[in-house]
Amino acid sequence: MKLQCDVEVVNRMLPTFGMKSRGKGTRAVLSIGKHLDKTTQRSNIYLMICTAKDRAGSKYKLKGNIEKFFTWFVEEGKATVRLKEPAVDICLSKADSNSLKNFLSAARLADRGSDTSSLPLSTLTPVRARDVEQPKKKLAIVSKKDYPLTSNFPHSLEQLQVSYCKLSRVDMRMLSLKALRKLDLSNNHIKKLPATIGDLSCLSELILHNNHLEAFSEALCLSTLQRTLQHLDLSQNRLQTLPAQFCQLRELVNLKLDDNALLCLPFHIGRLSKLRFLSAAHNQLTVLPGDFRKLSLENLDLFGNPFIQPNPLDHKMQLTFPLPLQELASRAVANLRIPYGPHLIPAHLCRDLKIAKTCDCGRICISFYIKTAVSMNLHQVSHTVVLVDDMGGTDAPVEQHFCSLSCFSEFLDNSLQRGTR
């Protein structure tokens, strides 16, 4: 029975001499096995602790020698074994919780003097240097010849960069790295992202710059990335749209979408309330969604998009008279904030309500409205704005929806009055 973890052996007599322990563990390999006691010439069960400084290991007798187990935090990979002789506490941390539980069970059996045939014993021999190295947290692979084909990635990795390796898909071995916080797969040939990236529950930074991505799936938007992802780089890919669910990634602080083929930004982009840095330069954006007004950014770059010249008279009429009953009912649900869900109304109506538009008057419209574009100075939503065009402009067109003819007429009157001043 072996266990890899951090270990600190604390002498309980230290406080008597006015001394304190370091309070910091050292990477070690713990083994439980038989050892011949030279004084009694009898084999006993010992616990051996090997570290980088003591690869030969220190041995501690187990039978009848454990005073107490402290296992309150065993689920976090922490435990303490208190020995009677010598008077030390063996503090274990950063262990795999399941492996730790099995190891402690074996130690209990050894302490009770159970039949050794029932114990998973190891040979008490010195360990190799690599077995007691500190777990690797960062790894960068920037050449195809350095890519591991036969060995796994270190399970302790928190930051992984794999660039310029001509990967056409995400290696599933990466998706087992549960401690991963940053994954950089830039400058490859990846066409599709597996939904299981969303199972990386600690991932806060995902860099996919310069790949061949054509979509960012709804499943990723609805995964645990909703709670963890803060930095997302999708620049230099082949994206034309982003799903409506993209705005569920509400922890996003930095979003890079440059050099794609995006025709529009997500309808509810204003729900990304923590977003501070947005770049979507060199796409095919002609107008910004109305929700764009709700953003509060520090830096915004929309250079090189073919924005239209907004004209309030150039509008799209999508109204019928009278309004259909479904539209009236949907508006009532949205305006009165009546709870709804697929268990109450058909799923397609739920989808319609999720992309409801807000009229200039503050009321909601769903599928029937008048749409036009108005000019907005981007400094209204961002402290720093990269120029929108070569002419030095910082204005861009933003969609405006109206729930009725009267609201649209009032808007036109106000626009004409401003134009004559």
Coordinates of C-alpha atoms in Angstrom, one line a residue:
M1 CA 0.0 0.0 0.0
K2 CA 1.5 3.3 -1.1
L3 CA 0.3 6.9 -1.0
Q4 CA 1.7 10.1 -2.6
C5 CA 0.9 13.3 -0.8
D6 CA 2.4 16.2 1.2
V7 CA 3.7 15.1 4.6
E8 CA 4.8 17.0 7.7
V9 CA 6.0 15.1 10.7
V10 CA 5.4 17.2 13.8
N11 CA 7.1 16.4 17.1
R12 CA 4.6 17.0 19.9
M13 CA 7.3 17.9 22.3
L14 CA 8.3 21.1 20.4
P15 CA 6.0 23.5 22.3
T16 CA 7.6 22.3 25.5
F17 CA 10.8 23.8 24.2
G18 CA 9.1 27.0 22.9
M19 CA 9.4 25.9 19.3
K20 CA 6.9 25.6 16.5
S21 CA 6.6 23.3 13.5
R22 CA 7.1 24.7 10.0
G23 CA 3.4 24.2 9.1
K24 CA 4.3 23.2 5.6
G25 CA 4.3 19.7 4.1
T26 CA 6.9 18.1 1.9
R27 CA 6.1 15.9 -1.1
A28 CA 6.5 12.2 0.0
V29 CA 5.7 8.6 -0.7
L30 CA 4.2 6.7 2.2
S31 CA 4.4 2.9 2.2
I32 CA 3.0 0.2 4.6
G33 CA 4.9 -3.0 4.6
K34 CA 6.9 -5.6 6.6
H35 CA 10.3 -4.8 8.1
L36 CA 12.6 -7.1 10.1
D37 CA 13.3 -5.7 13.6
K38 CA 17.0 -6.4 14.1
T39 CA 16.7 -6.4 17.9
T40 CA 13.9 -8.9 18.1
Q41 CA 14.6 -10.6 14.8
R42 CA 10.8 -10.5 14.1
S43 CA 9.0 -8.9 11.2
N44 CA 6.6 -6.1 12.0
I45 CA 4.4 -3.8 10.0
Y46 CA 5.9 -0.4 9.6
L47 CA 4.9 2.9 8.0
M48 CA 7.8 4.3 5.8
I49 CA 7.9 8.0 4.7
C50 CA 10.3 8.8 1.8
T51 CA 11.0 12.4 0.8
A52 CA 13.4 14.0 -1.7
K53 CA 15.9 14.7 1.1
D54 CA 15.4 11.2 2.7
R55 CA 14.7 8.8 -0.2
A56 CA 15.8 5.8 2.0
G57 CA 12.9 6.7 4.2
S58 CA 12.0 6.9 7.9
K59 CA 10.1 4.0 9.5
Y60 CA 7.5 4.0 12.2
K61 CA 6.1 0.9 13.8
L62 CA 2.3 0.6 13.4
K63 CA 1.0 -2.3 15.5
G64 CA -0.5 -0.9 18.7
N65 CA 1.3 2.4 18.1
I66 CA -1.4 4.6 16.7
E67 CA -3.0 6.8 19.4
K68 CA -5.6 8.5 17.2
F69 CA -6.7 9.3 13.6
F70 CA -7.9 12.8 12.7
T71 CA -10.0 12.5 9.6
W72 CA -12.4 15.5 9.6
F73 CA -11.0 16.8 6.3
V74 CA -10.4 13.4 4.6
E75 CA -12.6 14.4 1.7
E76 CA -10.2 17.3 1.0
G77 CA -7.3 14.9 1.0
K78 CA -6.1 15.8 4.5
A79 CA -5.7 13.7 7.6
T80 CA -3.4 13.3 10.6
V81 CA -2.1 10.1 12.2
R82 CA -0.9 10.5 15.9
L83 CA 1.7 8.0 17.0
K84 CA 2.4 7.0 20.6
E85 CA 6.1 6.3 20.1
P86 CA 7.8 8.5 19.0
A87 CA 5.4 11.3 20.0
V88 CA 4.8 12.7 16.6
D89 CA 1.8 13.7 14.4
I90 CA 2.1 12.7 10.8
C91 CA 0.1 15.3 8.9
L92 CA -1.0 14.4 5.4
S93 CA -2.3 16.8 2.8
K94 CA -2.8 17.1 -1.0
A95 CA -3.7 13.5 -1.3
D96 CA -6.3 11.9 -3.5
S97 CA -9.3 11.4 -1.1
N98 CA -10.1 7.9 -2.2
S99 CA -6.4 6.8 -2.0
L100 CA -6.1 8.4 1.4
K101 CA -9.2 6.6 2.8
N102 CA -7.8 3.2 1.6
F103 CA -4.4 4.0 3.1
L104 CA -5.9 5.0 6.5
S105 CA -8.0 1.8 6.5
A106 CA -4.8 -0.3 6.0
A107 CA -3.1 1.7 8.8
R108 CA -6.0 0.9 11.2
L109 CA -5.8 -2.8 10.4
A110 CA -2.0 -2.8 11.0
D111 CA -2.5 -1.0 14.3
R112 CA -4.9 -3.6 15.4
G113 CA -2.5 -6.4 14.5
S114 CA -4.9 -7.9 11.9
D115 CA -3.8 -10.9 9.8
T116 CA -1.1 -9.6 7.4
S117 CA -2.6 -11.7 4.6
S118 CA -5.5 -9.3 4.6
L119 CA -3.3 -6.2 4.3
P120 CA -2.2 -4.8 0.9
L121 CA 1.5 -4.5 1.9
S122 CA 4.3 -2.9 -0.1
T123 CA 8.0 -3.6 -0.2
L124 CA 9.8 -1.0 2.0
T125 CA 12.5 0.2 -0.4
P126 CA 14.0 3.6 -1.3
V127 CA 12.0 5.6 -3.8
R128 CA 13.1 7.1 -7.1
A129 CA 13.7 10.8 -7.2
R130 CA 10.8 11.5 -9.6
D131 CA 8.4 9.8 -7.2
V132 CA 8.9 12.6 -4.6
E133 CA 9.2 15.6 -6.9
Q134 CA 6.7 18.4 -6.3
P135 CA 3.7 17.9 -8.5
K136 CA 4.0 19.8 -11.8
K137 CA 1.6 22.8 -12.0
K138 CA 2.5 24.2 -15.5
L139 CA 3.4 22.6 -18.8
A140 CA 4.0 24.3 -22.2
I141 CA 4.3 22.2 -25.4
V142 CA 5.0 24.4 -28.4
S143 CA 6.3 21.8 -30.9
K144 CA 4.7 18.7 -32.4
K145 CA 7.9 16.7 -31.6
D146 CA 7.5 17.4 -27.9
Y147 CA 3.9 16.2 -27.8
P148 CA 3.4 13.2 -25.5
L149 CA 2.1 10.3 -27.4
T150 CA 2.7 7.4 -25.0
S151 CA 2.6 9.1 -21.6
N152 CA -0.2 11.0 -19.8
F153 CA -0.2 14.6 -18.8
P154 CA 0.7 15.1 -15.1
H155 CA -2.6 15.0 -13.2
S156 CA -1.6 17.9 -11.0
L157 CA -1.4 20.4 -13.9
E158 CA -3.2 23.7 -13.4
Q159 CA -1.9 25.4 -16.5
L160 CA -1.5 23.6 -19.9
Q161 CA -0.4 25.1 -23.2
V162 CA -0.3 23.0 -26.3
S163 CA 0.4 25.2 -29.4
Y164 CA 1.8 24.7 -32.9
C165 CA 1.1 20.9 -32.7
K166 CA -1.3 20.7 -35.6
L167 CA -4.0 19.2 -33.3
S168 CA -7.3 18.6 -35.3
R169 CA -9.2 17.8 -32.1
V170 CA -8.9 18.2 -28.3
D171 CA -7.0 15.3 -26.8
M172 CA -9.3 13.5 -24.3
R173 CA -6.4 13.0 -21.9
M174 CA -6.5 16.8 -21.3
L175 CA -10.1 16.5 -20.1
S176 CA -9.1 14.3 -17.1
L177 CA -7.0 17.1 -15.6
K178 CA -9.5 18.2 -13.0
A179 CA -7.2 20.8 -11.4
L180 CA -6.8 22.7 -14.7
R181 CA -7.4 26.4 -14.5
K182 CA -5.9 27.6 -17.8
L183 CA -6.0 25.7 -21.1
D184 CA -4.2 27.2 -24.1
L185 CA -4.8 25.3 -27.4
S186 CA -3.9 28.3 -29.6
N187 CA -2.4 27.9 -33.1
N188 CA -3.7 24.4 -33.9
H189 CA -6.2 23.0 -36.4
I190 CA -9.1 22.3 -34.0
K191 CA -12.5 22.3 -35.8
K192 CA -14.8 21.3 -32.9
L193 CA -14.8 21.4 -29.1
P194 CA -16.0 18.4 -27.1
A195 CA -18.8 19.2 -24.6
T196 CA -16.7 17.5 -22.0
I197 CA -14.5 20.6 -21.7
G198 CA -17.4 21.8 -19.6
D199 CA -16.5 19.1 -17.0
L200 CA -13.2 20.9 -16.2
S201 CA -14.8 22.4 -13.0
C202 CA -11.8 24.8 -12.2
L203 CA -11.3 26.2 -15.7
S204 CA -11.2 30.0 -15.7
E205 CA -9.1 30.6 -18.9
L206 CA -9.7 29.0 -22.3
I207 CA -7.5 30.2 -25.2
L208 CA -8.4 28.9 -28.7
H209 CA -6.8 31.6 -30.8
N210 CA -6.0 30.7 -34.4
N211 CA -7.8 27.4 -34.9
H212 CA -10.5 26.2 -37.4
L213 CA -13.6 26.4 -35.0
E214 CA -16.9 26.9 -36.8
A215 CA -19.1 26.8 -33.7
F216 CA -19.2 27.2 -29.9
S217 CA -21.8 24.7 -28.7
E218 CA -24.8 25.4 -26.5
A219 CA -23.7 22.5 -24.2
L220 CA -20.5 24.4 -23.3
C221 CA -22.5 27.5 -22.5
L222 CA -24.7 25.5 -20.1
S223 CA -21.9 23.5 -18.4
T224 CA -19.9 24.3 -15.3
L225 CA -18.1 27.0 -17.3
Q226 CA -21.0 29.2 -16.4
R227 CA -19.5 29.5 -12.9
T228 CA -15.8 29.5 -13.7
L229 CA -14.8 30.8 -17.1
Q230 CA -13.4 34.4 -16.9
H231 CA -11.2 34.6 -20.0
L232 CA -12.2 33.3 -23.4
D233 CA -10.2 33.8 -26.6
L234 CA -11.9 32.7 -29.8
S235 CA -10.0 35.0 -32.1
Q236 CA -8.9 33.9 -35.6
N237 CA -11.4 31.1 -36.1
R238 CA -14.3 30.6 -38.5
L239 CA -17.2 31.5 -36.3
Q240 CA -20.3 33.1 -38.0
T241 CA -22.6 33.0 -35.0
L242 CA -22.6 32.4 -31.2
P243 CA -25.6 30.6 -29.6
A244 CA -28.1 32.6 -27.5
Q245 CA -27.0 30.6 -24.5
F246 CA -23.5 32.1 -24.8
C247 CA -24.7 34.8 -22.4
Q248 CA -25.0 32.2 -19.7
L249 CA -21.2 32.5 -19.3
R250 CA -21.8 35.3 -16.8
E251 CA -18.4 35.2 -15.1
L252 CA -16.6 36.3 -18.3
V253 CA -14.3 39.3 -17.8
N254 CA -12.3 39.2 -21.0
L255 CA -13.7 38.0 -24.4
K256 CA -11.8 38.0 -27.7
L257 CA -13.7 37.4 -30.9
D258 CA -11.4 39.2 -33.4
D259 CA -10.9 37.9 -37.0
N260 CA -13.8 35.6 -37.3
A261 CA -16.8 35.9 -39.7
L262 CA -19.4 36.9 -37.1
L263 CA -22.6 38.4 -38.5
C264 CA -24.0 39.4 -35.1
L265 CA -23.2 39.4 -31.4
P266 CA -25.3 37.4 -29.0
F267 CA -28.8 39.0 -28.5
H268 CA -28.5 39.2 -24.7
I269 CA -24.9 40.2 -24.5
G270 CA -25.8 42.8 -21.9
R271 CA -26.3 39.9 -19.4
L272 CA -22.5 39.6 -19.3
S273 CA -22.4 42.0 -16.4
K274 CA -18.8 41.2 -15.4
L275 CA -17.4 41.7 -18.9
R276 CA -14.7 44.4 -18.9
F277 CA -12.7 43.7 -22.1
L278 CA -14.4 43.0 -25.4
S279 CA -12.7 42.8 -28.8
A280 CA -14.6 41.8 -32.0
A281 CA -12.5 43.5 -34.6
H282 CA -12.5 42.4 -38.2
N283 CA -15.7 40.5 -38.3
Q284 CA -18.9 41.0 -40.5
L285 CA -20.9 42.9 -37.9
T286 CA -23.3 45.4 -39.5
V287 CA -25.2 46.4 -36.3
L288 CA -25.0 45.8 -32.6
P289 CA -27.8 44.2 -30.5
G290 CA -29.9 46.5 -28.5
D291 CA -28.7 44.8 -25.3
F292 CA -25.2 46.1 -26.0
R293 CA -26.2 49.3 -24.2
K294 CA -26.2 47.5 -20.9
L295 CA -22.5 46.6 -21.0
S296 CA -20.0 48.4 -18.7
L297 CA -16.6 47.9 -20.3
E298 CA -13.0 49.2 -19.7
N299 CA -11.8 48.5 -23.2
L300 CA -13.7 47.9 -26.5
D301 CA -12.4 47.1 -30.0
L302 CA -14.8 46.8 -32.9
F303 CA -12.5 48.1 -35.6
G304 CA -12.8 46.8 -39.2
N305 CA -16.5 45.8 -39.2
P306 CA -18.8 46.8 -42.1
F307 CA -21.2 48.8 -39.9
I308 CA -24.2 50.3 -41.7
Q309 CA -25.0 54.0 -41.6
P310 CA -28.1 54.1 -39.3
N311 CA -31.2 55.8 -40.7
P312 CA -34.4 55.8 -38.5
L313 CA -36.5 55.8 -41.6
D314 CA -34.9 52.6 -42.8
H315 CA -36.8 50.1 -40.7
K316 CA -38.2 46.6 -40.7
M317 CA -42.0 46.4 -40.1
Q318 CA -43.0 43.1 -38.5
L319 CA -46.4 44.0 -37.1
T320 CA -49.9 42.8 -37.8
F321 CA -53.2 44.3 -36.7
P322 CA -54.6 43.1 -34.5
L323 CA -51.7 41.3 -32.8
P324 CA -52.0 37.5 -32.6
L325 CA -53.3 36.1 -29.3
Q326 CA -50.0 34.2 -28.8
E327 CA -48.0 37.5 -29.1
L328 CA -50.4 39.3 -26.6
A329 CA -50.1 36.4 -24.2
S330 CA -46.3 36.2 -24.4
R331 CA -46.0 39.9 -23.9
A332 CA -48.2 39.7 -20.8
V333 CA -46.0 36.9 -19.4
A334 CA -42.8 39.0 -20.0
N335 CA -44.2 42.4 -18.9
L336 CA -45.8 41.0 -15.7
R337 CA -42.8 38.7 -15.0
I338 CA -45.0 35.7 -14.7
P339 CA -42.9 32.5 -14.1
Y340 CA -42.7 30.1 -17.0
G341 CA -40.9 27.0 -18.1
P342 CA -41.1 23.9 -20.4
H343 CA -43.2 22.2 -17.7
L344 CA -45.9 24.9 -18.1
I345 CA -45.8 26.0 -21.7
P346 CA -44.4 24.5 -25.0
A347 CA -40.6 24.7 -25.3
H348 CA -40.7 26.8 -28.5
L349 CA -42.6 29.5 -26.6
C350 CA -39.9 29.4 -23.9
R351 CA -37.2 30.0 -26.5
D352 CA -39.2 32.9 -27.9
L353 CA -39.5 34.5 -24.5
K354 CA -35.8 34.2 -23.9
I355 CA -35.1 36.5 -26.9
A356 CA -37.8 39.0 -26.1
K357 CA -37.1 42.6 -27.2
T358 CA -37.4 45.7 -25.1
C359 CA -39.2 48.6 -26.7
D360 CA -38.1 52.2 -26.3
C361 CA -41.1 52.6 -23.9
G362 CA -39.8 49.8 -21.6
R363 CA -42.4 47.2 -22.6
I364 CA -41.6 43.9 -24.1
C365 CA -42.3 42.6 -27.6
I366 CA -41.7 39.0 -28.8
S367 CA -42.1 38.2 -32.5
F368 CA -44.0 41.3 -33.7
Y369 CA -42.2 44.6 -33.7
I370 CA -40.7 47.4 -35.7
K371 CA -36.9 47.3 -35.9
T372 CA -34.5 50.0 -36.9
A373 CA -30.9 51.1 -36.0
V374 CA -29.7 54.2 -34.2
S375 CA -26.2 55.5 -33.7
M376 CA -24.6 55.2 -30.3
N377 CA -21.2 56.6 -29.2
L378 CA -19.4 53.6 -27.8
H379 CA -17.9 55.7 -25.0
Q380 CA -21.4 55.2 -23.4
V381 CA -20.5 51.6 -22.6
S382 CA -16.7 51.6 -22.5
H383 CA -14.0 53.8 -20.9
T384 CA -11.5 53.1 -23.7
V385 CA -12.7 52.6 -27.3
V386 CA -10.5 51.6 -30.3
L387 CA -11.6 53.6 -33.3
V388 CA -14.4 51.9 -35.3
D389 CA -13.0 53.0 -38.7
D390 CA -10.1 54.8 -40.4
M391 CA -12.1 58.1 -40.2
G392 CA -11.6 58.2 -36.4
G393 CA -15.2 57.5 -35.5
T394 CA -16.3 55.9 -32.2
D395 CA -20.0 55.6 -33.1
A396 CA -21.7 52.4 -34.1
P397 CA -25.3 51.4 -35.0
V398 CA -27.4 49.7 -32.4
E399 CA -30.6 47.9 -33.0
Q400 CA -33.8 49.5 -31.6
H401 CA -37.1 47.7 -31.3
F402 CA -40.6 49.2 -31.0
C403 CA -43.7 47.3 -29.7
S404 CA -46.2 49.5 -31.6
L405 CA -46.7 52.1 -34.3
S406 CA -47.3 54.8 -31.7
C407 CA -43.9 54.1 -30.0
F408 CA -42.2 54.2 -33.4
S409 CA -43.9 57.4 -34.4
E410 CA -42.9 59.1 -31.2
F411 CA -39.3 58.0 -31.8
L412 CA -39.4 59.5 -35.3
D413 CA -40.8 62.8 -34.1
N414 CA -38.1 63.1 -31.5
S415 CA -35.4 62.2 -34.1
L416 CA -36.7 64.8 -36.5
Q417 CA -36.8 67.5 -33.8
R418 CA -33.2 66.7 -32.8
G419 CA -32.2 66.9 -36.5
T420 CA -33.8 70.4 -37.0
R421 CA -32.0 71.9 -34.0

